[in-house]
PDB file of C-alpha atoms in Angstrom:
ATOM      1  CA  PRO D 431       0.018  -0.034   0.000  1.00 88.00           C
ATOM      2  CA  ASP D 432       2.820   2.384   0.755  1.00 90.00           C
ATOM      3  CA  ALA D 433       4.294   2.031  -2.760  1.00 90.00           C
ATOM      4  CA  ILE D 434       0.886   2.691  -4.317  1.00 89.00           C
ATOM      5  CA  LYS D 435       0.239   5.793  -2.140  1.00 91.00           C
ATOM      6  CA  SER D 436       3.705   7.188  -3.030  1.00 94.00           C
ATOM      7  CA  VAL D 437       2.828   6.984  -6.687  1.00 93.00           C
ATOM      8  CA  GLN D 438      -0.751   8.391  -6.147  1.00 91.00           C
ATOM      9  CA  SER D 439       0.502  11.310  -4.212  1.00 91.00           C
ATOM     10  CA  GLN D 440       2.913  12.658  -6.784  1.00 94.00           C
ATOM     11  CA  LEU D 441       2.360  16.181  -8.185  1.00 89.00           C
ATOM     12  CA  VAL D 442       2.199  14.670 -11.630  1.00 88.00           C
ATOM     13  CA  LYS D 443      -0.510  12.195 -11.702  1.00 77.00           C
ATOM     14  CA  PRO D 444       0.362   8.919 -13.370  1.00 72.00           C
ATOM     15  CA  MET D 445      -1.565   7.841 -16.304  1.00 76.00           C
ATOM     16  CA  GLN D 446      -1.511   4.256 -15.357  1.00 87.00           C
ATOM     17  CA  ILE D 447      -0.462   2.117 -12.348  1.00 89.00           C
ATOM     18  CA  THR D 448       0.084  -1.585 -13.272  1.00 90.00           C
ATOM     19  CA  ILE D 449       0.679  -3.989 -10.541  1.00 88.00           C
ATOM     20  CA  VAL D 450       2.219  -7.319 -11.527  1.00 89.00           C
ATOM     21  CA  ASP D 451       1.871  -9.913  -8.686  1.00 85.00           C
ATOM     22  CA  ASP D 452       4.637 -12.393  -9.224  1.00 81.00           C
ATOM     23  CA  GLY D 453       3.088 -15.204  -7.303  1.00 75.00           C
ATOM     24  CA  SER D 454       2.967 -13.469  -3.886  1.00 79.00           C
ATOM     25  CA  THR D 455       1.411 -15.033  -0.911  1.00 74.00           C
ATOM     26  CA  ASP D 456       0.384 -11.845   0.823  1.00 82.00           C
ATOM     27  CA  ASP D 457      -2.610  -9.791   0.270  1.00 77.00           C
ATOM     28  CA  THR D 458      -1.445  -7.948  -2.814  1.00 77.00           C
ATOM     29  CA  GLU D 459      -4.386  -8.464  -4.858  1.00 69.00           C
ATOM     30  CA  LYS D 460      -6.598  -7.139  -2.050  1.00 78.00           C
ATOM     31  CA  VAL D 461      -4.531  -4.067  -1.709  1.00 79.00           C
ATOM     32  CA  SER D 462      -4.371  -3.568  -5.429  1.00 79.00           C
ATOM     33  CA  ARG D 463      -8.249  -3.776  -5.616  1.00 73.00           C
ATOM     34  CA  ARG D 464      -8.788  -1.218  -2.985  1.00 77.00           C
ATOM     35  CA  ALA D 465      -6.572   1.333  -4.673  1.00 72.00           C
ATOM     36  CA  ASP D 466      -7.917   3.721  -7.371  1.00 71.00           C
ATOM     37  CA  CYS D 467      -6.861   3.361 -11.068  1.00 68.00           C
ATOM     38  CA  VAL D 468      -4.839   0.305 -10.614  1.00 78.00           C
ATOM     39  CA  GLN D 469      -4.605  -2.399 -13.171  1.00 82.00           C
ATOM     40  CA  TYR D 470      -3.860  -5.776 -11.543  1.00 84.00           C
ATOM     41  CA  ILE D 471      -2.070  -8.711 -13.181  1.00 83.00           C
ATOM     42  CA  ARG D 472      -1.321 -11.933 -11.479  1.00 80.00           C
ATOM     43  CA  HIS D 473       0.949 -14.711 -12.849  1.00 77.00           C
ATOM     44  CA  ALA D 474       2.685 -17.702 -11.257  1.00 76.00           C
ATOM     45  CA  ILE D 475       6.148 -17.048 -10.027  1.00 74.00           C
ATOM     46  CA  TRP D 476       8.062 -15.850 -13.076  1.00 77.00           C
ATOM     47  CA  GLY D 477      10.860 -13.811 -11.576  1.00 84.00           C
ATOM     48  CA  LEU D 478      11.523 -10.031 -11.648  1.00 88.00           C
ATOM     49  CA  ALA D 479      12.405  -9.728 -15.456  1.00 93.00           C
ATOM     50  CA  LYS D 480       9.455 -11.560 -16.703  1.00 92.00           C
ATOM     51  CA  ALA D 481       7.136  -9.709 -14.155  1.00 91.00           C
ATOM     52  CA  ARG D 482       8.554  -6.199 -15.313  1.00 93.00           C
ATOM     53  CA  ASN D 483       8.212  -7.335 -18.889  1.00 94.00           C
ATOM     54  CA  ALA D 484       4.568  -8.154 -18.328  1.00 92.00           C
ATOM     55  CA  GLY D 485       3.979  -4.599 -16.826  1.00 93.00           C
ATOM     56  CA  LEU D 486       5.812  -3.070 -19.683  1.00 95.00           C
ATOM     57  CA  GLN D 487       3.464  -4.822 -22.146  1.00 95.00           C
ATOM     58  CA  ALA D 488       0.378  -3.791 -20.219  1.00 93.00           C
ATOM     59  CA  SER D 489       1.389  -0.222 -19.902  1.00 93.00           C
ATOM     60  CA  GLU D 490       0.571   2.605 -22.356  1.00 91.00           C
ATOM     61  CA  GLY D 491       2.499   5.605 -21.096  1.00 91.00           C
ATOM     62  CA  VAL D 492       5.337   7.488 -22.742  1.00 96.00           C
ATOM     63  CA  TYR D 493       7.363   6.999 -19.627  1.00 97.00           C
ATOM     64  CA  ILE D 494       7.585   4.085 -17.317  1.00 97.00           C
ATOM     65  CA  VAL D 495       8.994   3.524 -13.695  1.00 97.00           C
ATOM     66  CA  PHE D 496       9.394   0.009 -12.325  1.00 96.00           C
ATOM     67  CA  LEU D 497       8.760  -0.041  -8.583  1.00 95.00           C
ATOM     68  CA  ASN D 498       9.246  -3.135  -6.240  1.00 91.00           C
ATOM     69  CA  ALA D 499       6.526  -3.511  -3.554  1.00 88.00           C
ATOM     70  CA  ASP D 500       8.785  -2.120  -0.760  1.00 90.00           C
ATOM     71  CA  ASP D 501       9.871   1.074  -2.822  1.00 94.00           C
ATOM     72  CA  LYS D 502       8.414   4.407  -2.273  1.00 96.00           C
ATOM     73  CA  LEU D 503       8.695   7.386  -4.476  1.00 97.00           C
ATOM     74  CA  LEU D 504       9.716  10.683  -2.782  1.00 98.00           C
ATOM     75  CA  PRO D 505       7.432  13.730  -3.293  1.00 97.00           C
ATOM     76  CA  GLY D 506       8.132  15.385  -6.692  1.00 97.00           C
ATOM     77  CA  SER D 507      10.192  12.365  -8.085  1.00 97.00           C
ATOM     78  CA  LEU D 508       7.941  11.961 -11.134  1.00 97.00           C
ATOM     79  CA  GLN D 509       7.724  15.663 -11.875  1.00 97.00           C
ATOM     80  CA  SER D 510      11.486  16.103 -11.812  1.00 98.00           C
ATOM     81  CA  GLN D 511      12.046  13.171 -13.979  1.00 98.00           C
ATOM     82  CA  ILE D 512       9.539  14.119 -16.512  1.00 97.00           C
ATOM     83  CA  GLU D 513      10.731  17.742 -16.586  1.00 97.00           C
ATOM     84  CA  PHE D 514      14.344  16.396 -17.220  1.00 98.00           C
ATOM     85  CA  LEU D 515      13.229  14.097 -19.969  1.00 98.00           C
ATOM     86  CA  GLU D 516      11.102  16.798 -21.603  1.00 98.00           C
ATOM     87  CA  LYS D 517      14.029  19.191 -21.661  1.00 98.00           C
ATOM     88  CA  ARG D 518      16.447  16.341 -22.801  1.00 98.00           C
ATOM     89  CA  PRO D 519      14.610  14.310 -25.589  1.00 97.00           C
ATOM     90  CA  GLU D 520      17.898  12.696 -26.595  1.00 97.00           C
ATOM     91  CA  CYS D 521      18.141  10.801 -23.223  1.00 98.00           C
ATOM     92  CA  ALA D 522      16.593   7.364 -23.036  1.00 98.00           C
ATOM     93  CA  PHE D 523      16.068   7.345 -19.338  1.00 98.00           C
ATOM     94  CA  VAL D 524      16.747   9.454 -16.213  1.00 98.00           C
ATOM     95  CA  TYR D 525      17.865   8.285 -12.741  1.00 98.00           C
ATOM     96  CA  GLY D 526      18.027   9.815  -9.418  1.00 98.00           C
ATOM     97  CA  HIS D 527      19.409   8.966  -6.014  1.00 98.00           C
ATOM     98  CA  VAL D 528      18.125   6.513  -3.524  1.00 97.00           C
ATOM     99  CA  ARG D 529      17.454   6.838   0.344  1.00 97.00           C
ATOM    100  CA  LEU D 530      17.876   3.568   2.120  1.00 96.00           C
ATOM    101  CA  ILE D 531      15.004   2.636   4.563  1.00 95.00           C
ATOM    102  CA  GLY D 532      14.499  -0.204   7.082  1.00 94.00           C
ATOM    103  CA  ASN D 533      11.572  -2.459   7.166  1.00 89.00           C
ATOM    104  CA  ASP D 534       9.695  -0.147   9.596  1.00 90.00           C
ATOM    105  CA  GLY D 535      10.371   2.801   7.178  1.00 88.00           C
ATOM    106  CA  SER D 536      13.100   4.388   9.290  1.00 93.00           C
ATOM    107  CA  VAL D 537      15.815   6.140   7.319  1.00 94.00           C
ATOM    108  CA  LEU D 538      19.128   4.321   7.249  1.00 96.00           C
ATOM    109  CA  SER D 539      22.599   5.548   6.735  1.00 96.00           C
ATOM    110  CA  THR D 540      22.935   5.905   2.976  1.00 95.00           C
ATOM    111  CA  PRO D 541      26.272   6.266   1.129  1.00 94.00           C
ATOM    112  CA  LYS D 542      26.768   9.533  -0.855  1.00 93.00           C
ATOM    113  CA  GLN D 543      25.575   9.198  -4.428  1.00 95.00           C
ATOM    114  CA  THR D 544      26.747  11.621  -7.389  1.00 94.00           C
ATOM    115  CA  CYS D 545      25.571  11.951 -10.863  1.00 97.00           C
ATOM    116  CA  VAL D 546      27.782  10.262 -13.406  1.00 97.00           C
ATOM    117  CA  GLU D 547      28.004  12.901 -16.085  1.00 94.00           C
ATOM    118  CA  LYS D 548      29.695  11.093 -18.914  1.00 95.00           C
ATOM    119  CA  ASN D 549      30.794   7.677 -20.227  1.00 97.00           C
ATOM    120  CA  HIS D 550      27.647   6.102 -18.665  1.00 97.00           C
ATOM    121  CA  TYR D 551      28.034   2.839 -20.748  1.00 98.00           C
ATOM    122  CA  LEU D 552      31.704   2.399 -19.717  1.00 97.00           C
ATOM    123  CA  THR D 553      30.993   3.244 -16.005  1.00 97.00           C
ATOM    124  CA  LEU D 554      28.090   0.786 -15.872  1.00 97.00           C
ATOM    125  CA  LEU D 555      30.113  -2.179 -17.217  1.00 97.00           C
ATOM    126  CA  SER D 556      32.411  -1.609 -14.096  1.00 96.00           C
ATOM    127  CA  THR D 557      30.059  -0.157 -11.540  1.00 95.00           C
ATOM    128  CA  ASN D 558      26.522  -0.225 -10.944  1.00 95.00           C
ATOM    129  CA  PHE D 559      25.926   3.372 -10.012  1.00 96.00           C
ATOM    130  CA  ILE D 560      22.032   2.961 -10.628  1.00 97.00           C
ATOM    131  CA  TRP D 561      20.960   0.995  -7.532  1.00 94.00           C
ATOM    132  CA  THR D 562      17.441   0.014  -8.522  1.00 94.00           C
ATOM    133  CA  PRO D 563      15.158   0.365 -11.446  1.00 94.00           C
ATOM    134  CA  GLY D 564      12.654   2.327  -9.280  1.00 96.00           C
ATOM    135  CA  ALA D 565      15.168   5.200  -9.320  1.00 98.00           C
ATOM    136  CA  CYS D 566      14.797   5.405 -13.145  1.00 98.00           C
ATOM    137  CA  MET D 567      12.246   6.827 -15.484  1.00 98.00           C
ATOM    138  CA  TYR D 568      12.550   5.164 -18.962  1.00 98.00           C
ATOM    139  CA  ARG D 569      11.100   6.174 -22.323  1.00 98.00           C
ATOM    140  CA  ARG D 570       8.962   3.086 -22.694  1.00 97.00           C
ATOM    141  CA  GLN D 571       9.431   2.833 -26.430  1.00 97.00           C
ATOM    142  CA  ILE D 572      13.211   2.478 -25.982  1.00 98.00           C
ATOM    143  CA  VAL D 573      12.781  -0.313 -23.488  1.00 98.00           C
ATOM    144  CA  LEU D 574      10.238  -1.991 -25.875  1.00 97.00           C
ATOM    145  CA  ALA D 575      12.640  -1.727 -28.786  1.00 97.00           C
ATOM    146  CA  LEU D 576      15.268  -3.620 -26.858  1.00 96.00           C
ATOM    147  CA  GLY D 577      12.755  -6.463 -26.068  1.00 96.00           C
ATOM    148  CA  GLY D 578      12.362  -5.521 -22.495  1.00 97.00           C
ATOM    149  CA  PHE D 579      14.332  -7.052 -19.617  1.00 96.00           C
ATOM    150  CA  ASN D 580      16.376 -10.075 -20.295  1.00 96.00           C
ATOM    151  CA  GLU D 581      14.486 -12.871 -18.669  1.00 93.00           C
ATOM    152  CA  ARG D 582      17.527 -15.261 -18.571  1.00 92.00           C
ATOM    153  CA  PHE D 583      18.935 -13.187 -15.683  1.00 87.00           C
ATOM    154  CA  PRO D 584      17.121 -14.062 -12.391  1.00 76.00           C
ATOM    155  CA  ALA D 585      18.749 -10.920 -10.894  1.00 82.00           C
ATOM    156  CA  ALA D 586      20.481  -7.900 -12.505  1.00 92.00           C
ATOM    157  CA  ALA D 587      18.220  -7.592 -15.379  1.00 95.00           C
ATOM    158  CA  ASP D 588      17.920  -4.115 -14.659  1.00 96.00           C
ATOM    159  CA  LEU D 589      21.651  -3.594 -14.910  1.00 97.00           C
ATOM    160  CA  ASP D 590      21.665  -5.384 -18.190  1.00 97.00           C
ATOM    161  CA  ILE D 591      18.938  -3.085 -19.655  1.00 98.00           C
ATOM    162  CA  ASN D 592      20.802  -0.047 -18.479  1.00 98.00           C
ATOM    163  CA  ILE D 593      23.952  -1.019 -19.976  1.00 98.00           C
ATOM    164  CA  GLN D 594      22.091  -2.011 -23.329  1.00 97.00           C
ATOM    165  CA  ILE D 595      20.306   1.502 -23.402  1.00 98.00           C
ATOM    166  CA  SER D 596      23.496   3.429 -22.326  1.00 98.00           C
ATOM    167  CA  ARG D 597      25.457   1.748 -25.061  1.00 97.00           C
ATOM    168  CA  LYS D 598      23.104   3.264 -27.770  1.00 97.00           C
ATOM    169  CA  HIS D 599      21.570   6.357 -26.094  1.00 98.00           C
ATOM    170  CA  PRO D 600      22.586   9.148 -23.742  1.00 98.00           C
ATOM    171  CA  ILE D 601      21.017   8.920 -20.274  1.00 98.00           C
ATOM    172  CA  GLY D 602      20.684  11.457 -17.575  1.00 98.00           C
ATOM    173  CA  CYS D 603      20.570  12.152 -13.836  1.00 98.00           C
ATOM    174  CA  VAL D 604      18.424  14.336 -11.548  1.00 98.00           C
ATOM    175  CA  ASP D 605      20.723  15.165  -8.738  1.00 96.00           C
ATOM    176  CA  ARG D 606      18.343  14.479  -5.974  1.00 97.00           C
ATOM    177  CA  GLU D 607      16.709  11.577  -3.993  1.00 97.00           C
ATOM    178  CA  VAL D 608      13.753  10.200  -5.894  1.00 98.00           C
ATOM    179  CA  LEU D 609      13.178   6.769  -4.069  1.00 98.00           C
ATOM    180  CA  GLU D 610      13.004   5.283  -0.786  1.00 97.00           C
ATOM    181  CA  TYR D 611      14.581   1.706  -1.141  1.00 94.00           C
TER     182      TYR D 611
END
């Protein structure tokens, strides 16, 4: 519910919220059904990449953000990322910084993050400076053109897609925290 609320409380209202339930055993469906304007998709346990691809296929927006159930967007996140992408149409996606939180929502000590200004592709090959896909806003058509997330990777499919994108396209950074992770 906190992830959904964090999206719905943004200054820029999302066109669509799609929840892909990857075989959870909690009350995800009930929580999803209680929320306004939420599309709910349930599948057997597929794994992160396939679940994200299902959400990608079901989405219709120009931009897309992939949140996990325990992620929360910080106020103004969507607006700052949309404004960045509108001003920089050459960028395939924009990422921001992450604030680490505990299970109870308390803020944890978070290492300092800085924007990588150049050589994104080469830097991503050696260091994953983008901590989670929830910190990114992607141009949906570019992710679709690459075939989405590689489902052969049980983990790190987000790093793979970021490497693929940054190899062919510029990316950018909003120098602010956009997500609680």
